Coordinates of C-alpha atoms in Angstrom, one line a residue:
M1 CA 0.4 -16.5 -1.8
V2 CA -2.0 -15.3 -4.5
K3 CA -2.2 -11.5 -5.1
I4 CA -5.4 -10.1 -6.5
A5 CA -5.6 -6.7 -8.2
V6 CA -8.9 -4.9 -7.6
I7 CA -9.7 -2.1 -10.1
A8 CA -12.9 0.0 -10.2
D9 CA -14.7 2.2 -12.6
P10 CA -12.3 2.2 -15.6
H11 CA -15.1 3.9 -17.7
F12 CA -13.1 3.1 -20.8
H13 CA -13.8 5.3 -23.8
D14 CA -12.2 4.6 -27.2
I15 CA -10.8 8.0 -28.4
T16 CA -9.8 6.5 -31.8
Y17 CA -13.3 5.6 -33.1
R18 CA -16.4 7.9 -33.5
P19 CA -19.4 5.6 -33.7
G20 CA -21.5 5.8 -36.8
T21 CA -18.8 7.6 -38.8
D22 CA -15.4 7.1 -40.5
V23 CA -13.8 9.8 -38.2
A24 CA -10.8 8.4 -36.4
S25 CA -11.1 10.9 -33.5
A26 CA -13.6 10.6 -30.7
I27 CA -12.5 13.3 -28.2
R28 CA -15.3 14.3 -25.8
T29 CA -15.6 18.0 -25.1
L30 CA -13.7 19.4 -22.1
A31 CA -16.7 21.4 -21.2
D32 CA -18.6 18.2 -20.6
T33 CA -15.7 16.8 -18.6
C34 CA -15.6 19.8 -16.4
G35 CA -19.3 19.3 -15.6
S36 CA -18.9 15.6 -14.8
T37 CA -17.6 13.8 -11.7
R38 CA -15.2 11.9 -14.0
I39 CA -12.9 12.6 -16.9
F40 CA -13.6 10.9 -20.3
N41 CA -10.9 10.8 -22.9
E42 CA -8.0 10.2 -20.5
S43 CA -9.6 6.8 -19.6
Y44 CA -8.2 5.4 -22.9
H45 CA -4.5 5.6 -21.8
A46 CA -5.2 5.4 -18.1
L47 CA -6.7 1.9 -18.2
K48 CA -3.7 0.6 -20.2
A49 CA -1.2 2.2 -17.7
L50 CA -3.1 0.5 -14.8
L51 CA -3.0 -2.9 -16.5
D52 CA 0.6 -2.5 -17.5
D53 CA 1.4 -1.9 -13.8
I54 CA -0.5 -5.0 -12.8
V55 CA 1.5 -7.0 -15.4
R56 CA 4.8 -5.5 -14.1
R57 CA 3.9 -6.8 -10.6
Q58 CA 3.2 -10.3 -12.0
I59 CA -0.3 -10.4 -10.8
S60 CA -2.6 -12.5 -12.9
I61 CA -6.1 -12.3 -11.2
V62 CA -7.9 -9.0 -11.7
I63 CA -11.2 -8.0 -10.3
V64 CA -13.1 -5.3 -12.2
N65 CA -15.5 -3.7 -9.7
G66 CA -18.0 -2.4 -12.3
D67 CA -18.3 0.4 -14.9
L68 CA -15.8 -1.2 -17.3
S69 CA -17.3 1.1 -20.0
D70 CA -18.0 4.8 -20.4
D71 CA -21.8 4.4 -20.5
G72 CA -22.4 1.0 -21.9
Q73 CA -22.5 2.1 -25.5
A74 CA -22.3 -0.9 -27.8
A75 CA -19.1 0.3 -29.6
T76 CA -17.5 1.3 -26.3
M77 CA -18.3 -1.9 -24.6
S78 CA -16.9 -3.8 -27.5
S79 CA -13.6 -1.8 -27.4
A80 CA -13.3 -2.2 -23.6
A81 CA -13.8 -5.9 -23.7
A82 CA -11.4 -6.3 -26.6
L83 CA -8.7 -4.5 -24.6
L84 CA -9.1 -6.9 -21.6
R85 CA -9.1 -9.9 -24.0
Q86 CA -5.8 -8.5 -25.4
Y87 CA -4.2 -8.4 -22.0
A88 CA -5.6 -11.9 -21.2
A89 CA -4.1 -13.3 -24.4
T90 CA -0.8 -11.5 -24.2
H91 CA 0.0 -11.4 -20.5
G92 CA -2.2 -14.2 -19.0
L93 CA -4.4 -11.8 -17.0
R94 CA -7.7 -13.4 -15.7
F95 CA -10.5 -10.9 -15.3
F96 CA -13.5 -11.3 -13.0
A97 CA -16.0 -8.5 -13.2
T98 CA -19.2 -7.3 -11.6
P99 CA -21.7 -5.1 -13.6
G100 CA -21.8 -1.4 -12.8
N101 CA -24.7 1.0 -13.4
H102 CA -22.9 2.4 -16.4
D103 CA -22.5 -1.0 -18.1
L104 CA -26.1 -1.9 -18.7
Y105 CA -29.7 -0.9 -18.1
A106 CA -32.6 -3.1 -17.1
I107 CA -34.0 -5.5 -19.7
H108 CA -33.8 -3.6 -23.0
G109 CA -31.2 -0.9 -22.4
R110 CA -31.4 2.9 -23.0
H111 CA -30.2 5.6 -25.4
Q112 CA -26.9 7.4 -25.0
S113 CA -25.8 10.7 -26.5
K114 CA -22.2 12.3 -26.4
R115 CA -20.6 15.4 -27.9
F116 CA -17.3 15.0 -29.7
I117 CA -14.9 17.9 -30.6
D118 CA -14.4 18.6 -34.3
A119 CA -11.3 20.0 -35.9
D120 CA -12.7 23.6 -35.8
G121 CA -13.4 23.5 -32.1
G122 CA -17.2 22.9 -32.6
N123 CA -18.7 19.6 -31.7
T124 CA -20.9 16.9 -33.2
L125 CA -23.6 15.1 -31.2
V126 CA -23.4 11.3 -31.7
T127 CA -26.5 9.6 -30.3
S128 CA -28.6 6.4 -30.5
D129 CA -31.8 8.4 -30.0
P130 CA -33.4 9.7 -33.2
A131 CA -35.4 12.2 -31.1
A132 CA -32.3 13.7 -29.4
A133 CA -32.1 17.5 -29.9
I134 CA -28.9 18.8 -31.5
G135 CA -28.6 21.5 -28.8
R136 CA -25.3 23.4 -28.9
S137 CA -23.7 21.0 -31.4
T138 CA -23.2 21.9 -35.1
A139 CA -24.1 18.4 -36.4
R140 CA -25.8 15.2 -35.3
V141 CA -25.1 11.6 -36.0
V142 CA -27.7 8.9 -35.1
T143 CA -26.3 5.3 -34.7
A144 CA -27.2 2.1 -32.9
E145 CA -23.6 1.8 -31.9
M146 CA -24.3 4.4 -29.2
Y147 CA -27.1 2.3 -27.6
C148 CA -26.5 0.9 -24.1
G149 CA -27.7 -2.6 -23.9
G150 CA -29.7 -4.4 -21.3
Y151 CA -28.5 -7.4 -19.2
E152 CA -28.4 -10.0 -22.0
R153 CA -26.4 -7.9 -24.4
A154 CA -24.0 -6.5 -21.8
L155 CA -23.2 -9.9 -20.2
R156 CA -22.6 -11.5 -23.6
D157 CA -20.1 -8.7 -24.4
M158 CA -18.3 -9.4 -21.1
A159 CA -18.9 -13.2 -21.2
E160 CA -15.2 -14.2 -20.4
F161 CA -15.0 -12.1 -17.3
G162 CA -16.6 -14.5 -14.9
F163 CA -20.3 -14.1 -15.9
F164 CA -20.3 -17.6 -17.5
R165 CA -18.7 -20.8 -16.5
G166 CA -15.1 -20.9 -17.7
D167 CA -12.9 -23.9 -18.6
E168 CA -10.1 -22.9 -16.2
V169 CA -12.1 -22.5 -12.9
R170 CA -12.4 -25.1 -10.2
H171 CA -15.9 -24.1 -9.1
W172 CA -18.6 -21.8 -10.5
E173 CA -22.2 -21.1 -9.3
T174 CA -24.9 -18.5 -9.1
P175 CA -27.6 -17.8 -6.5
F176 CA -29.9 -20.0 -8.7
G177 CA -27.6 -23.1 -9.0
D178 CA -24.7 -24.2 -11.3
S179 CA -26.3 -23.4 -14.7
D180 CA -24.9 -20.3 -16.5
D181 CA -27.9 -20.1 -18.8
L182 CA -29.3 -16.6 -18.4
E183 CA -32.9 -17.9 -18.5
A184 CA -32.1 -19.8 -15.3
R185 CA -30.8 -16.7 -13.6
T186 CA -33.8 -14.5 -13.3
F187 CA -36.0 -13.3 -10.5
E188 CA -39.3 -11.5 -10.1
I189 CA -39.2 -7.8 -9.2
R190 CA -42.2 -5.7 -8.3
S191 CA -43.0 -2.0 -8.2
A192 CA -43.5 -0.4 -4.8
D193 CA -47.2 -0.9 -5.0
G194 CA -46.8 -4.5 -6.0
E195 CA -48.8 -4.1 -9.2
T196 CA -46.1 -4.0 -11.9
V197 CA -44.0 -7.2 -12.2
R198 CA -41.0 -7.9 -14.3
R199 CA -38.5 -10.7 -14.7
M200 CA -35.0 -9.5 -14.3
I201 CA -31.6 -11.2 -14.7
D202 CA -29.2 -11.2 -11.7
A203 CA -25.6 -11.5 -12.8
S204 CA -24.1 -12.6 -9.4
Y205 CA -21.7 -15.6 -9.4
L206 CA -19.2 -17.4 -7.2
V207 CA -15.9 -18.6 -8.8
E208 CA -12.9 -20.5 -7.6
P209 CA -10.1 -19.4 -10.0
V210 CA -7.3 -21.1 -8.1
E211 CA -7.4 -23.7 -5.3
G212 CA -8.7 -22.3 -2.1
L213 CA -9.7 -18.8 -3.3
W214 CA -13.4 -18.0 -3.7
L215 CA -14.4 -14.7 -5.4
L216 CA -18.0 -13.7 -4.8
S217 CA -19.3 -11.2 -7.3
I218 CA -22.5 -9.6 -6.3
D219 CA -24.7 -7.9 -8.9
S220 CA -25.9 -5.0 -6.8
N221 CA -27.7 -3.3 -9.7
V222 CA -31.5 -3.1 -9.1
F223 CA -34.0 -1.9 -11.7
E224 CA -37.2 -1.5 -9.9
P225 CA -40.4 -1.1 -12.1
K226 CA -42.3 2.1 -11.5
P227 CA -45.9 1.7 -10.5
G228 CA -48.4 1.5 -13.4
D229 CA -48.6 -0.5 -16.6
R230 CA -45.5 1.0 -18.3
D231 CA -43.5 0.0 -21.4
P232 CA -40.8 -2.4 -20.2
T233 CA -38.5 -1.2 -23.0
A234 CA -38.5 2.4 -21.8
E235 CA -35.8 3.9 -19.5
K236 CA -38.4 5.9 -17.7
S237 CA -40.2 2.8 -16.6
Y238 CA -37.6 1.9 -14.0
I239 CA -36.0 3.3 -10.9
D240 CA -32.3 2.3 -11.2
S241 CA -30.0 1.8 -8.2
T242 CA -27.4 4.6 -9.0
D243 CA -28.3 6.3 -5.8
A244 CA -30.0 3.5 -3.8
G245 CA -27.3 0.9 -4.2
W246 CA -27.4 -1.7 -1.5
N247 CA -30.4 0.0 0.1
S248 CA -32.4 -1.3 -2.8
M249 CA -30.8 -4.7 -2.6
L250 CA -32.2 -5.4 0.8
R251 CA -35.7 -4.6 -0.4
N252 CA -35.7 -6.1 -3.9
K253 CA -33.1 -8.9 -3.7
P254 CA -33.3 -10.5 -0.3
F255 CA -32.3 -13.9 -1.8
I256 CA -28.8 -12.5 -2.4
F257 CA -28.3 -12.1 1.4
D258 CA -29.4 -15.7 1.9
W259 CA -26.9 -16.9 -0.7
M260 CA -24.1 -14.8 0.7
R261 CA -24.7 -16.4 4.1
D262 CA -24.6 -19.8 2.6
V263 CA -21.4 -19.1 0.6
A264 CA -19.7 -17.7 3.7
R265 CA -20.7 -20.8 5.7
R266 CA -19.4 -23.2 3.0
A267 CA -16.2 -21.2 2.6
A268 CA -15.5 -21.4 6.4
E269 CA -16.2 -25.1 6.5
G270 CA -14.1 -25.8 3.4
G271 CA -11.2 -23.7 4.3
K272 CA -11.7 -21.3 1.4
R273 CA -10.5 -17.7 1.4
L274 CA -13.5 -15.6 0.5
L275 CA -13.3 -12.2 -1.1
T276 CA -16.6 -10.5 -2.0
F277 CA -17.0 -7.6 -4.4
S278 CA -19.8 -5.5 -5.9
H279 CA -20.2 -2.2 -7.6
Y280 CA -21.8 -0.2 -4.7
P281 CA -20.4 0.4 -1.2
I282 CA -22.1 -1.8 1.5
I283 CA -21.2 0.4 4.4
D284 CA -21.4 4.2 4.8
P285 CA -18.6 5.5 2.5
L286 CA -18.2 8.7 4.6
N287 CA -17.1 6.6 7.6
G288 CA -19.8 7.9 9.9
S289 CA -19.8 11.6 8.9
T290 CA -22.9 11.2 6.7
E291 CA -25.2 12.6 9.3
L292 CA -23.1 15.7 9.8
E293 CA -22.8 16.2 6.0
A294 CA -26.6 15.9 5.7
Q295 CA -27.1 18.5 8.4
L296 CA -24.6 20.8 6.7
L297 CA -25.4 20.3 3.0
G298 CA -28.6 18.4 2.8
N299 CA -29.3 15.5 0.5
T300 CA -26.0 15.4 -1.4
S301 CA -25.1 12.6 -3.8
F302 CA -22.8 11.1 -1.2
V303 CA -25.6 11.2 1.4
R304 CA -28.1 9.6 -1.0
R305 CA -25.6 6.9 -1.9
S306 CA -24.8 5.9 1.7
P307 CA -26.1 2.5 2.7
A308 CA -28.4 2.6 5.7
A309 CA -27.3 1.1 9.0
D310 CA -29.7 -1.9 8.7
V311 CA -28.3 -2.8 5.3
A312 CA -24.7 -2.8 6.6
L313 CA -25.8 -4.9 9.6
A314 CA -27.7 -7.4 7.4
A315 CA -24.6 -7.7 5.2
A316 CA -22.3 -8.2 8.3
A317 CA -24.7 -10.9 9.5
T318 CA -24.0 -13.0 6.4
G319 CA -20.4 -13.6 7.5
I320 CA -18.6 -12.5 4.3
K321 CA -16.2 -10.3 6.3
I322 CA -14.5 -8.4 3.4
H323 CA -16.2 -6.5 0.6
F324 CA -14.6 -4.4 -2.1
S325 CA -16.7 -1.6 -3.8
G326 CA -16.4 1.0 -6.5
H327 CA -19.0 3.5 -7.9
L328 CA -18.0 6.5 -5.8
H329 CA -14.4 6.8 -7.1
I330 CA -13.1 7.2 -3.6
N331 CA -10.3 5.6 -1.4
D332 CA -11.7 4.5 1.9
T333 CA -11.9 1.7 4.5
A334 CA -15.1 1.4 6.5
L335 CA -16.0 -1.1 9.3
V336 CA -19.3 -2.1 10.8
R337 CA -19.6 -4.3 13.9
D338 CA -22.5 -5.9 15.6
G339 CA -21.6 -8.3 18.4
D340 CA -19.4 -11.0 16.9
D341 CA -20.4 -10.0 13.3
F342 CA -18.2 -7.5 11.4
L343 CA -17.8 -6.4 7.9
V344 CA -15.0 -4.3 6.3
N345 CA -15.8 -2.4 3.1
V346 CA -12.7 -1.4 1.0
A347 CA -13.7 1.4 -1.4
V348 CA -11.5 1.3 -4.5
P349 CA -10.6 4.5 -6.4
S350 CA -10.8 5.0 -10.1
M351 CA -8.3 6.1 -12.8
V352 CA -10.9 8.7 -14.1
G353 CA -11.4 10.5 -10.8
F354 CA -9.2 11.8 -8.0
P355 CA -7.2 9.9 -6.7
P356 CA -6.0 7.6 -9.5
A357 CA -5.3 4.3 -7.8
Y358 CA -6.1 0.6 -7.5
K359 CA -5.9 -2.0 -4.7
I360 CA -3.8 -5.2 -4.3
A361 CA -5.2 -7.8 -1.9
S362 CA -3.6 -11.0 -0.6
F363 CA -4.4 -13.4 2.2
E364 CA -1.7 -14.1 4.8
G365 CA -2.9 -16.6 7.4
D366 CA -5.8 -15.0 9.2
R367 CA -5.2 -11.6 7.7
L368 CA -6.0 -9.9 4.5
E369 CA -3.2 -7.5 3.3
V370 CA -4.3 -4.6 1.2
E371 CA -1.9 -2.2 -0.7
T372 CA -3.0 0.8 -2.6
V373 CA -1.1 1.8 -5.7
T374 CA -1.3 5.3 -7.1
I375 CA -0.8 5.7 -10.8
A376 CA 0.5 9.2 -11.1
S377 CA 2.2 9.0 -14.5
V378 CA 0.3 7.9 -17.6
A379 CA 1.9 8.0 -21.1
G380 CA -0.5 9.9 -23.3
Y381 CA -2.3 11.6 -20.5
D382 CA -2.4 14.8 -22.6
A383 CA -3.5 13.1 -25.9
A384 CA -6.6 15.3 -26.0
F385 CA -5.0 18.6 -24.9
D386 CA -4.4 20.0 -28.4
L387 CA -8.1 19.6 -29.3
Y388 CA -9.1 21.0 -25.9
R389 CA -7.1 24.2 -26.8
V390 CA -9.0 24.4 -30.1
E391 CA -12.3 24.0 -28.2
A392 CA -11.3 26.7 -25.8
A393 CA -10.4 29.1 -28.6
A394 CA -13.7 28.4 -30.3
T395 CA -15.9 28.7 -27.2
G396 CA -14.0 31.2 -25.1
E397 CA -13.8 28.8 -22.2
D398 CA -10.8 29.2 -19.9
F399 CA -9.2 25.8 -19.4
R400 CA -5.7 27.1 -18.8
D401 CA -5.3 25.7 -15.3
L402 CA -6.4 22.2 -16.4
L403 CA -4.1 22.2 -19.4
D404 CA -1.1 23.1 -17.3
A405 CA -1.3 19.7 -15.7
S406 CA 2.1 17.9 -15.4
D407 CA 0.8 14.4 -15.5
H408 CA -2.4 12.2 -15.1
A409 CA -2.6 12.6 -11.3
D410 CA -2.1 16.3 -11.5
F411 CA -4.8 16.6 -14.2
L412 CA -7.3 14.7 -12.0
S413 CA -6.4 16.9 -9.0
R414 CA -7.0 20.0 -11.1
H415 CA -10.2 18.5 -12.5
L416 CA -11.5 18.1 -8.9
A417 CA -10.8 21.8 -8.3
E418 CA -12.9 22.6 -11.3
M419 CA -15.7 20.4 -10.0
V420 CA -15.7 22.2 -6.7
R421 CA -16.0 25.6 -8.5
R422 CA -18.5 24.5 -11.2
R423 CA -20.5 21.7 -9.6
Y424 CA -20.1 21.2 -5.8
L425 CA -20.3 24.8 -4.6
P426 CA -23.2 25.9 -6.7
K427 CA -25.2 22.7 -6.5
E428 CA -24.4 21.2 -3.0
W429 CA -23.6 24.1 -0.8
P430 CA -26.1 26.6 0.8
A431 CA -25.8 29.8 -1.2
D432 CA -24.8 32.0 1.8
L433 CA -21.9 29.7 2.7
A434 CA -20.9 29.2 -1.0
R435 CA -20.6 33.0 -1.3
L436 CA -18.0 33.2 1.4
V437 CA -15.6 30.6 -0.2
P438 CA -14.1 32.7 -2.9
E439 CA -14.0 35.8 -0.6
L440 CA -12.3 34.6 2.6
T441 CA -8.9 33.4 3.7
L442 CA -7.8 31.1 6.5
A443 CA -7.1 34.3 8.5
D444 CA -10.7 35.3 8.1
L445 CA -11.8 31.9 9.3
W446 CA -9.5 32.2 12.3
R447 CA -10.9 35.6 13.1
I448 CA -14.5 34.6 12.8
A449 CA -14.0 31.7 15.2
G450 CA -12.9 34.2 17.8
V451 CA -16.2 36.1 17.7
S452 CA -18.4 34.8 20.5
E453 CA -21.5 36.4 19.0
S454 CA -23.4 34.1 16.6
L455 CA -23.0 35.6 13.1
N456 CA -25.2 35.1 10.0
A457 CA -23.2 34.2 6.9
E458 CA -24.6 37.3 5.2
D459 CA -22.8 39.5 7.8
V460 CA -19.4 37.9 7.3
R461 CA -16.9 40.0 5.4
P462 CA -13.1 39.6 4.6
G463 CA -10.9 41.2 7.3
P464 CA -7.3 42.4 7.5
K465 CA -4.3 40.3 6.8
D466 CA -3.1 37.9 9.5
E467 CA 0.5 38.8 10.5
V468 CA 0.7 35.9 13.0
H469 CA -0.1 32.8 11.1
A470 CA 2.1 31.9 8.1
W471 CA -0.9 30.1 6.5
G472 CA -3.3 33.0 7.0
A473 CA -3.2 34.1 3.4
V474 CA -4.3 30.7 2.1
P475 CA -7.7 31.1 0.3
F476 CA -10.8 29.5 1.7
M477 CA -11.2 28.0 -1.8
D478 CA -8.0 26.0 -1.3
L479 CA -9.4 24.6 1.9
M480 CA -12.6 23.7 0.2
V481 CA -10.8 21.9 -2.6
D482 CA -8.6 20.1 -0.1
W483 CA -11.8 19.1 1.8
Y484 CA -13.0 17.3 -1.3
R485 CA -9.5 15.8 -1.9
L486 CA -9.6 14.3 1.5
R487 CA -13.2 13.2 1.2
K488 CA -12.3 11.3 -2.0
G489 CA -8.7 10.3 -1.3
R490 CA -8.2 10.0 2.5
E491 CA -4.5 9.2 3.0
I492 CA -3.7 9.4 -0.7
A493 CA -4.7 13.1 -0.6
F494 CA -1.8 13.8 1.8
D495 CA 0.5 13.5 -1.3
F496 CA -1.4 16.5 -2.9
I497 CA -1.7 18.8 0.1
P498 CA 1.3 20.5 1.8
A499 CA 1.8 19.2 5.3
D500 CA 1.8 22.7 6.8
R501 CA -1.7 23.3 5.3
L502 CA -3.0 20.1 6.8
E503 CA -1.7 21.2 10.2
A504 CA -3.3 24.6 9.7
Y505 CA -6.7 22.8 9.1
R506 CA -6.3 20.9 12.4
V507 CA -5.5 24.1 14.3
L508 CA -8.6 25.8 12.8
A509 CA -10.8 22.8 13.6
R510 CA -9.7 22.8 17.2
R511 CA -10.4 26.5 17.5
Y512 CA -13.9 26.1 16.1
A513 CA -14.5 23.0 18.3
A514 CA -13.9 25.2 21.4
G515 CA -16.6 27.7 20.5
S516 CA -20.3 27.7 21.2
W517 CA -22.8 29.3 18.8
T518 CA -26.4 28.8 17.6
A519 CA -26.8 25.9 15.2
S520 CA -27.7 28.1 12.3
S521 CA -24.8 30.5 12.7
A522 CA -21.9 30.8 10.3
Q523 CA -19.5 29.7 13.0
A524 CA -21.4 26.6 13.9
R525 CA -21.7 25.5 10.3
L526 CA -18.0 26.2 9.7
A527 CA -17.3 24.2 12.8
S528 CA -19.2 21.3 11.4
F529 CA -17.4 21.6 8.1
L530 CA -14.0 21.4 9.8
S531 CA -15.1 18.6 12.1
I532 CA -15.9 16.5 9.0
L533 CA -12.5 17.4 7.6
E534 CA -10.9 16.1 10.8
S535 CA -12.8 12.8 10.5
Y536 CA -11.3 12.4 7.0
L537 CA -7.8 13.0 8.4
D538 CA -8.3 10.5 11.2
S539 CA -10.3 7.8 9.4
N540 CA -9.4 4.1 9.3
P541 CA -6.1 3.3 7.4
S542 CA -7.0 3.3 3.7
R543 CA -3.7 3.0 1.9
N544 CA -1.6 0.1 3.1
F545 CA -3.3 -2.0 5.8
A546 CA -4.2 -5.4 7.1
V547 CA -7.6 -6.8 8.3
D548 CA -7.6 -9.4 11.0
L549 CA -10.3 -11.8 9.6
R550 CA -11.0 -13.2 13.1
T551 CA -11.6 -9.8 14.8
G552 CA -12.1 -7.2 12.1
R553 CA -9.3 -5.1 13.5
I554 CA -7.7 -2.8 10.8
E555 CA -4.0 -2.1 11.2
A556 CA -1.9 0.3 9.1
R557 CA 1.0 -1.1 7.2
P558 CA 4.3 0.6 6.0
A559 CA 4.3 2.1 2.5
T560 CA 6.0 0.0 -0.2
Y561 CA 4.5 1.9 -3.2
L562 CA 5.2 5.2 -5.0
G563 CA 5.4 7.6 -2.2
R564 CA 5.2 11.3 -1.4
T565 CA 8.8 12.2 -2.3
D566 CA 8.4 10.7 -5.8
L567 CA 5.2 12.5 -6.3
R568 CA 6.7 15.8 -5.3
Q569 CA 9.5 15.2 -7.8
M570 CA 6.9 14.8 -10.5
G571 CA 5.4 18.2 -9.4
V572 CA 2.0 16.9 -8.2
A573 CA 2.3 17.4 -4.5

């Protein structure tokens, strides 16, 4: 039995080297971290901890599901690739990667700019763009080491990770044949009006690392030219697939679907075990609640990044059966079925976003077994904390809650809470509902559900304390943060939310489901919010499970990993 580790979105950032300088500290500002969907500096030690865990489990084949680097900067890509080479040389790990949207950009690449904390708490802007404004920084450094390369540069940096034919593989091919010459791996891509045409590299490949195992890496990045005769070297000349993902694949790379179908057929005929992976999810990552979320919140990033139904069905029709994705930093298992066709998408979490985990896959007869490993403890998780405190003192920012984190997983859980306050509530939620979140408790939500009259959110006010329900004093803000924990972590989130609070959420959801109000009322929208939460609680098994490769049935498996009790002992549950 061959076990395969699947990791996603390491976003590795080298905190020991500041590009373009002789400064041995490259700590990104915590203010920028709090405004991002991922943490930056902690990736340095987190990726090492993850790889050490893989080594400890004696797994040798490792899939990297895109976004190996922070943002594709030349210096960062070099450091990230060097780390993987070190583990390959020292521990015998064999890496097979797919490109992510942060690893490269179109033909010629694009500029990158980052802020690094200085000893006095100020920050220096380090950029590849000579025209970049210094902004709130006190100094600026311009260096080509910050530039994110295009396809050719990035693939050369990651050459050993499956993108070119290796000496130790039994089979290797691309959609274009068996040549690994990049010039032979291009296709024509047009703007929406058909007038602007570019030749773009596709980095997909099929490899057989050991007898009987086929790994199909799909390059799901698409860089579509914008209409008009634009400069092919400029970032603004392209529409990238960060949001579109596989939706853009069906329109711009239909030849990939034909190749997937051919590979799946040959795998079945030859008795090969086929595991497909790409950076973007190929099935709705919200497990069917996307429409409800769109009605409640509008066109959120999750909604924009959800593959359309026709895309999922087209992928299922190819016969690949199993697909592992990254990009969204979530833990999820989704299934699409169309007659005898089915496809399971396994969304792999990231070590730089809640929850910190990776997947282990193994084929057992007609089943694929999947185990999810949470990495709660990371040596050096607080390596940047001293500089964060200096930054806080200099800027007046209050980072105390973040800096009280007890370990890596706790830091990510607290970072998610900061994202809810600083990003999700102000940017995704309707202002009238967002106003209620810091004001109300669960007791208030219970009381509002008992009002038969449809209320406007503007008319809702906090009420008296609830003497009946022990959970009544829980702030609505805690529920909101837990909603996002469940959205991103599914079953893993259970380790970070007290069981009595989860039960309280179910009780509230049932109370709202029994009511009837006008669609625009506060109660109806809260009912939708809680209905989505219930779908997260009752989604497909996403932690330890098996997929029947004949029927597509997904069955939960007992836990054999670090569990809830251990996490509580570490103070993160």
